[in-house]
């Protein structure tokens, strides 16, 4: 069985700490949640809007690595610390900057804390990939790597 491992250079080196940013297998796209982290592992921003922008920027790099864009997203799952305050006070504006009609489905989950105490938001997306979509992805051995398991 073949897998595509997706790890854009613009994102932290996930493989060095035991995971991949995204995996495609049997046409299914699975991804790690994206946060406001730069390639050096530093947190970007101290408010919900700046952190959401960076998390979506990271998602954009992930999508671009496989020839996709935000218009291809079918579902968004957002984990927000203190959603009663942060959803309307910054996150929702960034969501609307990122997506246009027809909007993907969207689930917002409130959490007490994320993996680091300074993270305010973590975002995951789903994509529908056809066999042709997967065939069009060109592994380069670095950002997109094909492995057999």
Coordinates of C-alpha atoms in Angstrom, one line a residue:
X1 CA 0.0 0.0 0.0
X2 CA 1.3 3.4 -0.9
X3 CA 1.2 6.6 1.1
X4 CA 2.1 10.2 0.3
X5 CA 3.7 12.1 3.2
X6 CA 3.3 15.9 2.9
X7 CA 5.7 18.1 4.8
X8 CA 6.1 21.6 3.3
X9 CA 9.4 23.4 4.0
X10 CA 7.4 26.4 5.3
X11 CA 6.2 24.3 8.3
X12 CA 8.1 23.0 11.3
X13 CA 10.0 19.8 10.6
X14 CA 7.3 17.4 11.9
X15 CA 9.1 14.2 11.1
X16 CA 11.9 15.1 13.5
X17 CA 9.3 14.9 16.3
X18 CA 7.4 11.8 15.1
X19 CA 4.6 12.8 12.7
X20 CA 3.8 14.1 9.2
X21 CA 1.8 17.2 8.5
X22 CA -0.4 15.3 6.2
X23 CA -0.8 11.8 4.8
X24 CA -2.7 10.6 1.7
X25 CA -3.6 6.9 1.5
X26 CA -6.3 5.2 -0.6
X27 CA -7.4 8.7 -1.7
X28 CA -8.0 9.8 1.9
X29 CA -6.4 13.0 3.1
X30 CA -5.5 13.1 6.8
X31 CA -3.7 16.0 8.4
X32 CA -2.3 17.1 11.7
X33 CA -4.0 20.2 13.1
X34 CA -2.2 23.4 12.2
X35 CA -1.4 26.1 14.8
X36 CA 0.3 29.5 14.7
X37 CA 3.8 28.1 14.5
X38 CA 6.6 29.1 12.1
X39 CA 9.2 26.8 10.5
X40 CA 11.5 27.4 13.5
X41 CA 8.8 26.2 15.9
X42 CA 8.1 29.7 17.3
X43 CA 4.6 30.8 18.1
X44 CA 3.3 33.6 15.8
X45 CA 0.9 36.1 17.4
X46 CA -0.6 36.5 20.8
X47 CA -4.2 37.1 19.9
X48 CA -6.8 34.9 18.2
X49 CA -6.8 36.8 14.8
X50 CA -3.1 36.7 14.3
X51 CA -2.8 33.1 15.4
X52 CA -5.8 32.1 13.1
X53 CA -4.1 33.9 10.2
X54 CA -0.9 32.0 10.7
X55 CA -2.7 28.6 11.1
X56 CA -4.5 29.3 7.8
X57 CA -1.3 30.3 6.2
X58 CA 0.2 27.0 7.3
X59 CA -2.8 25.2 5.9
X60 CA -2.3 27.1 2.6
X61 CA 1.2 25.7 2.3
X62 CA -0.1 22.2 3.0
X63 CA -2.8 22.5 0.4
X64 CA -0.4 24.1 -2.2
X65 CA 2.0 21.1 -1.8
X66 CA -0.6 18.8 -3.3
X67 CA -2.0 21.3 -5.9
X68 CA -5.1 22.3 -3.9
X69 CA -6.4 25.5 -2.5
X70 CA -9.0 26.7 0.1
X71 CA -11.8 26.4 -2.4
X72 CA -11.2 22.6 -2.4
X73 CA -11.8 22.3 1.3
X74 CA -15.0 20.4 2.2
X75 CA -14.8 20.6 6.0
X76 CA -13.1 22.7 8.6
X77 CA -12.7 21.7 12.2
X78 CA -11.5 24.5 14.5
X79 CA -10.4 24.0 18.2
X80 CA -10.5 27.4 20.0
X81 CA -9.5 28.2 23.5
X82 CA -12.3 30.2 25.1
X83 CA -14.6 30.2 22.0
X84 CA -17.3 32.4 23.6
X85 CA -14.8 35.2 23.5
X86 CA -12.4 34.3 20.7
X87 CA -14.8 33.1 18.0
X88 CA -16.5 36.4 17.4
X89 CA -13.6 38.6 18.6
X90 CA -11.2 37.7 15.8
X91 CA -11.4 34.1 14.6
X92 CA -14.6 34.5 12.5
X93 CA -13.2 37.5 10.6
X94 CA -10.2 35.4 9.6
X95 CA -12.4 32.5 8.5
X96 CA -14.3 34.8 6.3
X97 CA -11.1 36.2 4.8
X98 CA -10.0 32.6 4.0
X99 CA -13.2 31.1 2.6
X100 CA -15.9 32.2 0.1
X101 CA -19.1 30.7 -1.2
X102 CA -19.7 27.9 -1.3
X103 CA -18.4 27.6 2.2
X104 CA -17.2 24.3 3.6
X105 CA -18.9 22.7 6.5
X106 CA -17.4 24.0 9.8
X107 CA -17.3 22.7 13.3
X108 CA -16.0 24.8 16.1
X109 CA -14.9 23.1 19.4
X110 CA -14.1 24.8 22.6
X111 CA -11.1 23.5 24.4
X112 CA -9.5 24.3 27.8
X113 CA -6.0 24.3 26.4
X114 CA -4.1 23.1 23.3
X115 CA -0.7 21.4 23.1
X116 CA 1.1 24.6 24.2
X117 CA -0.4 26.9 26.7
X118 CA 0.0 29.9 24.4
X119 CA -1.8 28.4 21.4
X120 CA -5.3 29.8 21.0
X121 CA -6.5 27.9 17.9
X122 CA -5.8 24.7 16.0
X123 CA -7.4 24.0 12.6
X124 CA -7.9 20.9 10.5
X125 CA -9.5 20.5 7.1
X126 CA -10.9 17.7 5.0
X127 CA -10.6 17.4 1.2
X128 CA -12.3 15.1 -1.2
X129 CA -9.6 13.6 -3.5
X130 CA -10.3 11.7 -6.6
X131 CA -7.9 9.1 -8.0
X132 CA -6.9 11.7 -10.7
X133 CA -6.1 14.2 -7.9
X134 CA -3.8 11.8 -6.2
X135 CA -2.2 10.8 -9.5
X136 CA -1.5 14.4 -10.3
X137 CA 0.5 14.9 -7.1
X138 CA 4.2 14.7 -8.0
X139 CA 6.4 13.4 -5.2
X140 CA 9.7 15.2 -5.0
X141 CA 11.2 13.1 -2.2
X142 CA 11.3 16.1 0.2
X143 CA 8.0 18.0 0.5
X144 CA 5.9 15.2 -0.9
X145 CA 7.3 11.7 -0.4
X146 CA 5.9 8.4 -1.6
X147 CA 6.4 5.4 0.7
X148 CA 5.2 1.8 0.6
X149 CA 4.1 0.2 3.8

